[in-house]
Amino acid sequence: MDTASSLPRRTRVGIVGAGPAGLLLARLLHGHGVDCVVLESRDRSYAEQRQRAGILEQSAVDALRASGAGARLDREGIAHDGIELRFDGRSHRVDFPSLTGGSRVWVYAQTEVVKDLIALQLAEGPPLLFEAEAVSVSGADRPVIAYRHGGTERTLQCDYVVGCDGFHGVTRRSVPEGVLRSYSRAYPYSWLGILADAPPVYDELVYAHSSRGFALASMRSPAVSRLYLQVPNGEDPAAWSDDRIWDELDVRLASAGSRKLERGPITAKSVLPMRSQVTEPMSHGRVFLAGDAAHIVPPTGAKGLNLAAADVVVLARAFAQLERTGSSELLDAYSETCLRRVWRAEHFSYVMTTTLHTDPAQSAFEARLQLAQLHRIADSPHAAAEFAENYTGHFPGWA
Ligand code: RFL
Ligand code: PHB
């Protein structure tokens, strides 16, 4: 694939970006016999190492299995039947299966999802080019991707293009001005995220509201913890020594009778800003947007990767219908179909974020409202079921 003559010049579906959305879409299209090519601006190891999401909904797990990339996930993924909310000196467990009729989520890192999909794709196809940066997508009816590879600018003629190139990607920016609407919100805080070689002490994820700010205890494996602290926007990670991080986590995660974290070497430390953003519609002519290229959520609800998977499942089904029957009915409905789930997740992520974090400008009254909302989830099975359906992505009656 790397000599100039063997580079693809045309394809049915050109996919920009080899994050989870682009890779999963490529595998699903391949399974349906739809020809496609994936262009990724970074190299393989960068794409595989980027630390991000950790929680998969059942529907994302099902899609990964359908793509052929479910074997290691089935061996190493950890099923979680609930999460713990800590606030106001108490701790409350939300039990997913009993509240949703059997739903649960899976802890399996995005890095591993991406590794599994890349390995499969390099072994079985479709073509995947690393260090191939799309510089523009032109023409809505017969789109052409211009990209840079090996120091040369090349083109890929496509019947369709799917921009899976994340929030900063080029596909959305290539759509003529005035076609797309954008809705967004910034938040007055960020997350300091760490990875530590320390066994998680809690069996499930712990989301903690505290007057000092939000904290989250998550995990990557039985030996590796993933932990987050709310910090001010623009915070320098260097201002946080390892001891300061562990001490602050202990204070914010403390609740009556809870265990202290086990400490270990911190192997990664970064500050992540938060935003909500939705682009509508998620298509223009034969150019489609999927995953973070179309929408961003703050990480609190663990929805970003799951929304990306949900988008490409809809798209793959639509392309399969087009290929099989010539009908573009599902493709024409793509944006509308996806936006329903997108806005549901936007709302949940927003509510969860604003309920659990301390806004530096918030009044004492607003802080009491946050606690009232958290007590409601703890006290009412209806409120808890609403939370559990959203968290697991299980919505009765939805296709
Ligand atoms: P990605 O993963 O950003 O991949 C986009 C890919 O496109 C490439 N690219 C280009 N390639 C070619 N030409 C160009 N011009 C290109 N421009 C960009 C990029 O190099 C990259 O490889 O988007 P995708 O595939 O839509 O996937 C979205 C998810 O990565 C994202 O939503 C999640 O990580 C969000 N998220 C979480 N989601 C969950 O479902 N559960 C979680 O627990 C969860 N935790 C998180 C998260 C995101 C976080 N951060 C970093 C904000 C935790 C954190 C801390
Ligand atoms: C993670 O493990 O990285 C993670 C888990 C849950 C979230 C966000 C991130 O809500």
Coordinates of C-alpha atoms and ligand atoms in Angstrom, one line a residue:
M1 CA 0.0 0.0 0.0
D2 CA 2.9 2.3 0.3
T3 CA 4.4 2.7 -3.1
A4 CA 2.7 5.6 -5.0
S5 CA 1.3 3.3 -7.7
S6 CA -0.4 1.0 -5.2
L7 CA -2.2 3.9 -3.4
P8 CA -5.9 3.9 -4.0
R9 CA -7.2 6.6 -6.3
R10 CA -10.9 6.0 -6.0
T11 CA -13.3 4.3 -3.7
R12 CA -16.9 4.0 -2.8
V13 CA -16.6 5.5 0.7
G14 CA -13.6 7.6 1.7
I15 CA -13.2 7.7 5.5
V16 CA -11.2 10.5 7.0
G17 CA -9.7 9.6 10.4
A18 CA -8.8 6.3 12.1
G19 CA -10.2 6.9 15.6
P20 CA -12.8 4.5 16.8
A21 CA -15.5 6.0 14.5
G22 CA -13.5 5.6 11.3
L23 CA -12.0 2.2 12.1
L24 CA -15.3 0.7 13.2
L25 CA -17.1 2.1 10.2
A26 CA -14.5 0.7 7.9
R27 CA -14.8 -2.8 9.4
L28 CA -18.6 -2.8 9.3
L29 CA -18.6 -1.6 5.6
H30 CA -16.0 -4.3 4.8
G31 CA -18.4 -6.9 6.4
H32 CA -21.2 -5.6 4.1
G33 CA -19.0 -5.8 1.0
V34 CA -18.8 -2.0 0.6
D35 CA -15.5 -0.8 -0.7
C36 CA -13.8 1.9 1.4
V37 CA -10.4 3.5 2.3
V38 CA -9.3 5.1 5.6
L39 CA -6.9 8.0 5.7
E40 CA -5.3 8.8 9.1
S41 CA -3.1 11.8 9.6
R42 CA -1.0 10.4 12.5
D43 CA 1.2 7.3 12.7
R44 CA 0.0 4.0 14.1
S45 CA 1.6 4.2 17.5
Y46 CA 0.2 7.7 18.1
A47 CA -3.3 6.5 17.2
E48 CA -3.0 3.5 19.5
Q49 CA -1.6 5.3 22.5
R50 CA -4.0 8.3 22.8
Q51 CA -5.5 8.0 26.3
R52 CA -9.2 8.6 26.2
A53 CA -12.4 6.8 27.0
G54 CA -12.9 3.8 29.1
I55 CA -16.6 2.8 29.2
L56 CA -18.6 1.0 26.5
E57 CA -22.3 0.6 26.3
Q58 CA -23.8 -2.7 25.4
S59 CA -24.6 -1.5 21.9
A60 CA -21.0 -0.4 21.3
V61 CA -19.8 -3.9 22.5
D62 CA -22.3 -5.5 20.1
A63 CA -21.0 -3.4 17.2
L64 CA -17.4 -4.3 18.0
R65 CA -18.3 -7.9 18.1
A66 CA -20.1 -7.6 14.7
S67 CA -17.0 -5.9 13.2
G68 CA -15.0 -9.0 14.2
A69 CA -13.0 -7.1 16.9
G70 CA -14.8 -8.6 19.9
A71 CA -12.5 -11.4 21.0
R72 CA -10.1 -9.6 23.3
L73 CA -12.9 -7.4 24.6
D74 CA -14.8 -10.5 25.6
R75 CA -11.8 -11.9 27.4
E76 CA -10.4 -8.7 29.0
G77 CA -13.4 -6.3 29.2
I78 CA -14.9 -6.0 32.7
A79 CA -18.7 -5.9 33.0
H80 CA -20.0 -3.3 35.4
D81 CA -23.5 -3.5 36.8
G82 CA -23.5 -0.1 38.5
I83 CA -21.7 3.0 39.6
E84 CA -21.4 4.7 42.9
L85 CA -22.4 8.4 43.6
R86 CA -20.7 10.1 46.6
F87 CA -22.1 13.4 47.9
D88 CA -23.0 15.1 51.1
G89 CA -21.1 12.6 53.2
R90 CA -23.0 9.6 51.8
S91 CA -22.5 7.0 49.2
H92 CA -25.2 5.6 46.9
R93 CA -24.9 2.8 44.4
V94 CA -27.0 2.9 41.2
D95 CA -27.7 -0.7 40.1
F96 CA -28.1 -0.9 36.3
P97 CA -29.6 -4.3 35.7
S98 CA -32.4 -4.0 38.2
L99 CA -33.3 -0.5 37.0
T100 CA -33.1 -1.1 33.3
G101 CA -34.2 -4.7 32.8
G102 CA -30.7 -6.1 32.5
S103 CA -28.4 -3.4 31.0
R104 CA -24.8 -3.0 32.1
V105 CA -21.7 -1.3 30.8
W106 CA -18.1 -2.5 30.0
V107 CA -14.8 -1.2 31.1
Y108 CA -12.5 -1.6 28.1
A109 CA -10.1 1.2 27.2
Q110 CA -10.4 3.1 23.9
T111 CA -6.7 2.5 23.3
E112 CA -7.5 -1.3 23.3
V113 CA -10.5 -0.8 21.0
V114 CA -8.3 1.1 18.5
K115 CA -5.5 -1.5 18.7
D116 CA -7.9 -4.3 18.1
L117 CA -9.5 -2.6 15.1
I118 CA -6.2 -1.5 13.6
A119 CA -4.7 -5.0 13.9
L120 CA -7.8 -6.6 12.2
Q121 CA -7.9 -4.0 9.5
L122 CA -4.2 -4.3 8.6
A123 CA -4.7 -8.1 8.4
E124 CA -8.0 -8.3 6.6
G125 CA -8.7 -4.8 5.1
P126 CA -10.1 -2.4 4.1
P127 CA -7.0 -0.2 3.2
L128 CA -5.8 2.0 6.0
L129 CA -3.1 4.7 5.4
F130 CA -1.3 6.2 8.3
E131 CA 0.4 9.6 8.0
A132 CA -2.1 10.5 5.3
E133 CA -3.5 13.9 6.3
A134 CA -6.6 15.1 4.5
V135 CA -6.3 18.8 3.7
S136 CA -9.7 19.3 2.1
V137 CA -12.9 17.5 1.1
S138 CA -14.4 19.2 -2.0
G139 CA -17.6 18.7 -3.9
A140 CA -20.8 17.5 -2.1
D141 CA -22.0 15.4 -5.0
R142 CA -18.8 13.6 -6.1
P143 CA -16.5 14.4 -3.2
V144 CA -12.7 14.3 -3.6
I145 CA -10.4 14.1 -0.6
A146 CA -7.1 15.9 -1.1
Y147 CA -4.4 14.5 1.3
R148 CA -0.7 14.6 2.0
H149 CA 1.2 11.4 2.2
G150 CA 5.0 10.8 1.9
G151 CA 5.6 14.5 1.2
T152 CA 3.3 14.5 -1.8
E153 CA -0.3 15.8 -2.2
R154 CA -2.6 13.2 -3.6
T155 CA -6.4 12.8 -4.3
L156 CA -8.9 10.1 -3.5
Q157 CA -12.1 10.2 -5.7
C158 CA -15.1 9.0 -3.7
D159 CA -18.7 8.3 -4.2
Y160 CA -19.2 9.3 -0.5
V161 CA -17.0 10.7 2.2
V162 CA -17.4 10.2 5.9
G163 CA -15.6 12.6 8.2
C164 CA -14.5 10.7 11.3
D165 CA -11.7 13.1 11.9
G166 CA -12.7 14.3 15.4
F167 CA -13.4 17.8 16.7
H168 CA -10.4 19.5 15.0
G169 CA -10.8 17.6 11.7
V170 CA -10.9 19.0 8.2
T171 CA -14.2 17.5 6.8
R172 CA -16.6 19.7 8.8
R173 CA -14.5 22.8 8.0
S174 CA -14.7 21.9 4.3
V175 CA -18.5 22.2 4.1
P176 CA -19.4 25.6 2.7
E177 CA -20.2 28.3 5.2
G178 CA -23.9 28.6 6.1
V179 CA -24.8 25.0 5.5
L180 CA -24.2 23.6 9.0
R181 CA -25.4 25.0 12.3
S182 CA -23.4 24.6 15.4
Y183 CA -24.7 24.6 19.0
S184 CA -22.1 24.6 21.8
R185 CA -21.3 25.3 25.4
A186 CA -18.0 25.7 27.3
Y187 CA -17.6 24.8 30.9
P188 CA -15.7 26.8 33.5
Y189 CA -13.5 23.8 34.6
S190 CA -11.4 21.0 33.2
W191 CA -10.3 17.6 34.3
L192 CA -6.8 16.6 35.4
G193 CA -6.6 12.9 34.4
I194 CA -4.0 10.4 35.5
L195 CA -3.1 6.8 34.8
A196 CA -1.5 5.0 37.7
D197 CA 0.1 1.6 38.2
A198 CA -2.1 1.0 41.2
P199 CA -4.9 -1.6 41.6
P200 CA -8.3 0.1 41.7
V201 CA -9.7 -0.3 45.3
Y202 CA -13.4 0.2 44.3
D203 CA -15.1 -2.5 42.3
E204 CA -17.1 0.0 40.3
L205 CA -16.6 3.6 39.1
V206 CA -17.1 6.3 41.8
Y207 CA -18.4 9.7 40.9
A208 CA -17.9 12.2 43.7
H209 CA -19.4 15.6 44.3
S210 CA -17.5 17.6 46.9
S211 CA -17.2 21.2 47.9
R212 CA -13.6 21.1 46.7
G213 CA -14.7 19.9 43.2
F214 CA -15.6 16.8 41.4
A215 CA -13.5 13.6 41.4
L216 CA -13.9 10.3 39.5
A217 CA -12.2 6.9 40.2
S218 CA -12.2 4.7 37.2
M219 CA -9.9 1.9 36.0
R220 CA -8.3 0.3 33.0
S221 CA -7.5 -3.2 34.4
P222 CA -7.1 -5.0 37.7
A223 CA -3.6 -3.4 38.0
V224 CA -4.2 0.1 36.5
S225 CA -6.3 3.0 37.8
R226 CA -7.6 5.9 35.8
L227 CA -8.5 8.9 38.1
Y228 CA -9.8 12.4 37.4
L229 CA -9.9 15.6 39.4
Q230 CA -11.8 18.8 38.5
V231 CA -9.3 21.7 38.1
P232 CA -9.6 25.3 36.9
N233 CA -9.4 25.8 33.1
G234 CA -5.8 26.4 31.9
E235 CA -4.3 24.5 34.9
D236 CA -0.7 23.4 34.4
P237 CA -0.4 19.7 35.1
A238 CA 3.1 20.4 36.4
A239 CA 1.4 22.3 39.3
W240 CA 0.2 18.9 40.6
S241 CA 2.8 16.8 42.2
D242 CA 2.0 13.1 42.6
D243 CA 1.4 13.5 46.4
R244 CA -0.8 16.5 45.8
I245 CA -2.9 14.5 43.4
W246 CA -3.3 11.5 45.7
D247 CA -4.1 13.7 48.7
E248 CA -6.7 15.6 46.8
L249 CA -8.3 12.4 45.4
D250 CA -8.5 11.0 49.0
V251 CA -10.2 14.1 50.3
R252 CA -12.7 14.4 47.5
L253 CA -13.5 10.7 47.3
A254 CA -13.9 10.3 51.1
S255 CA -17.3 9.2 52.4
A256 CA -18.3 7.5 55.6
G257 CA -16.4 4.1 55.7
S258 CA -14.9 4.3 52.2
R259 CA -11.4 2.9 51.6
K260 CA -8.5 5.1 50.7
L261 CA -7.0 4.7 47.3
E262 CA -4.0 2.5 46.8
R263 CA -1.1 4.7 45.5
G264 CA 1.3 3.8 42.8
P265 CA 3.5 5.3 40.1
I266 CA 1.6 7.9 38.0
T267 CA 2.4 7.1 34.3
A268 CA 0.4 9.8 32.6
K269 CA -1.0 13.2 33.6
S270 CA -2.9 15.6 31.5
V271 CA -5.5 18.4 31.6
L272 CA -8.6 18.0 29.5
P273 CA -10.9 20.9 28.8
M274 CA -14.7 20.2 28.5
R275 CA -17.2 21.3 26.0
S276 CA -20.6 20.4 24.5
Q277 CA -21.0 20.8 20.8
V278 CA -23.5 19.6 18.1
T279 CA -23.4 20.2 14.4
E280 CA -26.6 20.0 12.4
P281 CA -27.3 18.4 10.0
M282 CA -24.6 15.7 10.2
S283 CA -24.4 15.6 6.4
H284 CA -24.1 17.7 3.3
G285 CA -24.8 16.0 0.0
R286 CA -22.7 12.9 -0.1
V287 CA -20.4 14.1 2.8
F288 CA -21.3 12.7 6.2
L289 CA -19.9 13.5 9.7
A290 CA -19.7 10.9 12.4
G291 CA -18.4 10.8 16.0
D292 CA -16.5 13.8 17.5
A293 CA -16.4 15.4 14.1
A294 CA -20.1 16.0 14.5
H295 CA -20.6 16.3 18.3
I296 CA -18.7 16.6 21.5
V297 CA -19.8 15.9 25.0
P298 CA -18.0 16.5 28.3
P299 CA -16.6 13.2 29.5
T300 CA -18.7 13.0 32.7
G301 CA -21.4 10.8 31.1
A302 CA -18.9 8.6 29.3
K303 CA -20.8 9.1 26.1
G304 CA -18.3 10.3 23.4
L305 CA -17.0 6.9 22.2
N306 CA -20.5 5.4 22.5
L307 CA -22.1 8.1 20.3
A308 CA -19.3 7.6 17.8
A309 CA -20.1 3.9 17.6
A310 CA -23.8 4.5 17.4
D311 CA -23.4 6.9 14.4
V312 CA -21.3 4.5 12.4
V313 CA -23.7 1.6 13.1
V314 CA -26.5 3.7 11.5
L315 CA -24.2 4.7 8.6
A316 CA -23.0 1.1 7.9
R317 CA -26.6 -0.1 7.9
A318 CA -27.5 2.7 5.5
F319 CA -24.6 2.0 3.1
A320 CA -25.5 -1.7 3.2
Q321 CA -29.1 -0.9 2.2
L322 CA -27.8 1.3 -0.7
E323 CA -25.5 -1.4 -1.9
R324 CA -28.1 -4.2 -1.6
T325 CA -31.2 -2.5 -2.9
G326 CA -30.1 0.9 -4.4
S327 CA -32.4 2.7 -1.9
S328 CA -30.9 5.7 -0.1
E329 CA -33.7 5.9 2.4
L330 CA -31.6 5.1 5.5
L331 CA -28.8 7.3 4.2
D332 CA -31.1 10.2 3.7
A333 CA -32.4 9.8 7.3
Y334 CA -28.9 9.5 8.8
S335 CA -28.6 12.9 10.4
E336 CA -32.1 12.8 11.8
T337 CA -31.7 9.3 13.1
C338 CA -28.5 10.0 14.9
L339 CA -29.4 13.4 16.3
R340 CA -32.1 12.0 18.5
R341 CA -29.5 9.9 20.4
V342 CA -26.9 12.7 20.2
W343 CA -29.2 15.2 21.9
R344 CA -30.3 12.7 24.5
A345 CA -26.6 12.1 25.4
E346 CA -25.9 15.9 25.2
H347 CA -28.6 16.5 27.8
F348 CA -27.5 13.7 30.1
S349 CA -23.8 14.7 29.9
Y350 CA -24.7 18.3 30.6
V351 CA -26.9 17.5 33.6
M352 CA -24.4 15.1 35.0
T353 CA -21.6 17.5 34.5
T354 CA -23.3 20.5 36.0
T355 CA -24.7 18.5 38.9
L356 CA -21.4 17.0 40.0
H357 CA -18.9 19.9 39.4
T358 CA -18.4 23.0 41.4
D359 CA -18.8 26.1 39.2
P360 CA -16.5 28.8 40.7
A361 CA -19.3 31.3 40.1
Q362 CA -22.1 29.2 41.6
S363 CA -24.1 30.5 44.6
A364 CA -24.7 28.5 47.8
F365 CA -28.3 28.2 46.5
E366 CA -27.1 26.4 43.3
A367 CA -24.8 24.1 45.4
R368 CA -27.9 23.1 47.4
L369 CA -29.8 22.4 44.2
Q370 CA -27.0 20.0 43.1
L371 CA -27.4 18.1 46.3
A372 CA -31.1 18.0 46.0
Q373 CA -30.8 16.4 42.6
L374 CA -28.3 13.8 43.8
H375 CA -30.5 12.9 46.8
R376 CA -33.4 12.5 44.4
I377 CA -31.4 9.8 42.5
A378 CA -30.6 8.1 45.8
D379 CA -34.2 8.2 47.1
S380 CA -36.4 7.6 44.1
P381 CA -36.3 4.4 41.9
H382 CA -37.8 6.5 39.1
A383 CA -35.0 9.1 39.3
A384 CA -32.4 6.3 39.6
A385 CA -33.9 4.5 36.6
E386 CA -33.8 7.7 34.5
F387 CA -30.1 8.0 35.4
A388 CA -29.4 4.3 34.7
E389 CA -31.1 4.3 31.3
N390 CA -29.1 7.3 30.2
Y391 CA -25.8 5.9 31.6
T392 CA -26.2 2.5 29.9
G393 CA -27.7 4.0 26.8
H394 CA -30.6 1.6 27.1
F395 CA -33.8 3.4 26.0
P396 CA -36.9 1.1 25.8
G397 CA -38.7 1.6 22.5
W398 CA -35.7 2.9 20.6
A399 CA -34.5 0.9 17.6
Ligands
RFL1 P1 -11.2 10.7 17.5 O1 -10.9 9.6 18.5 O2 -10.8 12.1 17.8 O3 -10.5 10.3 16.1 C1 -10.3 11.2 15.0 C2 -9.2 10.7 14.2 O4 -9.1 11.5 13.0 C3 -7.7 11.8 12.8 N1 -7.7 13.0 12.0 C4 -7.4 13.1 10.7 N2 -7.0 12.1 9.8 C5 -6.8 12.4 8.5 N3 -6.8 13.7 8.1 C6 -7.1 14.7 8.9 N4 -7.2 16.0 8.5 C7 -7.4 14.4 10.3 N5 -7.8 15.2 11.4 C8 -7.9 14.3 12.4 C9 -7.1 11.9 14.2 O5 -5.7 11.8 14.2 C10 -7.8 10.8 14.9 O6 -7.1 9.6 14.8 O7 -12.7 10.7 17.1 P2 -13.8 9.6 17.0 O8 -13.3 8.4 16.2 O9 -15.1 10.3 16.6 O10 -14.0 9.0 18.5 C11 -14.5 9.8 19.5 C12 -13.9 9.5 20.9 O11 -12.5 9.5 20.7 C13 -14.3 10.4 22.0 O12 -15.7 10.8 21.8 C14 -14.1 9.8 23.4 O13 -12.8 9.6 23.7 C15 -14.8 10.7 24.4 N6 -14.5 10.2 25.8 C16 -15.3 9.1 26.3 N7 -16.2 8.6 25.6 C17 -16.9 7.5 26.1 O14 -17.8 6.9 25.4 N8 -16.7 6.9 27.3 C18 -15.7 7.5 28.1 O15 -15.5 6.9 29.2 C19 -15.0 8.6 27.6 N9 -14.1 9.2 28.4 C20 -13.6 10.7 26.6 C21 -13.3 10.2 27.9 C22 -12.8 11.8 26.1 C23 -11.8 12.3 26.9 N10 -11.1 13.4 26.4 C24 -9.8 13.3 25.9 C25 -11.8 14.7 26.2 C26 -12.4 10.7 28.7 C27 -11.6 11.8 28.2 C28 -10.6 12.3 29.2
PHB2 C1 -12.5 6.7 32.0 O1 -12.3 5.6 32.5 O2 -11.6 7.3 31.3 C2 -13.8 7.4 32.2 C3 -14.8 6.7 32.8 C4 -16.0 7.3 33.0 C5 -16.2 8.6 32.6 C6 -15.2 9.3 31.9 C7 -14.0 8.7 31.7 O3 -17.4 9.2 32.8

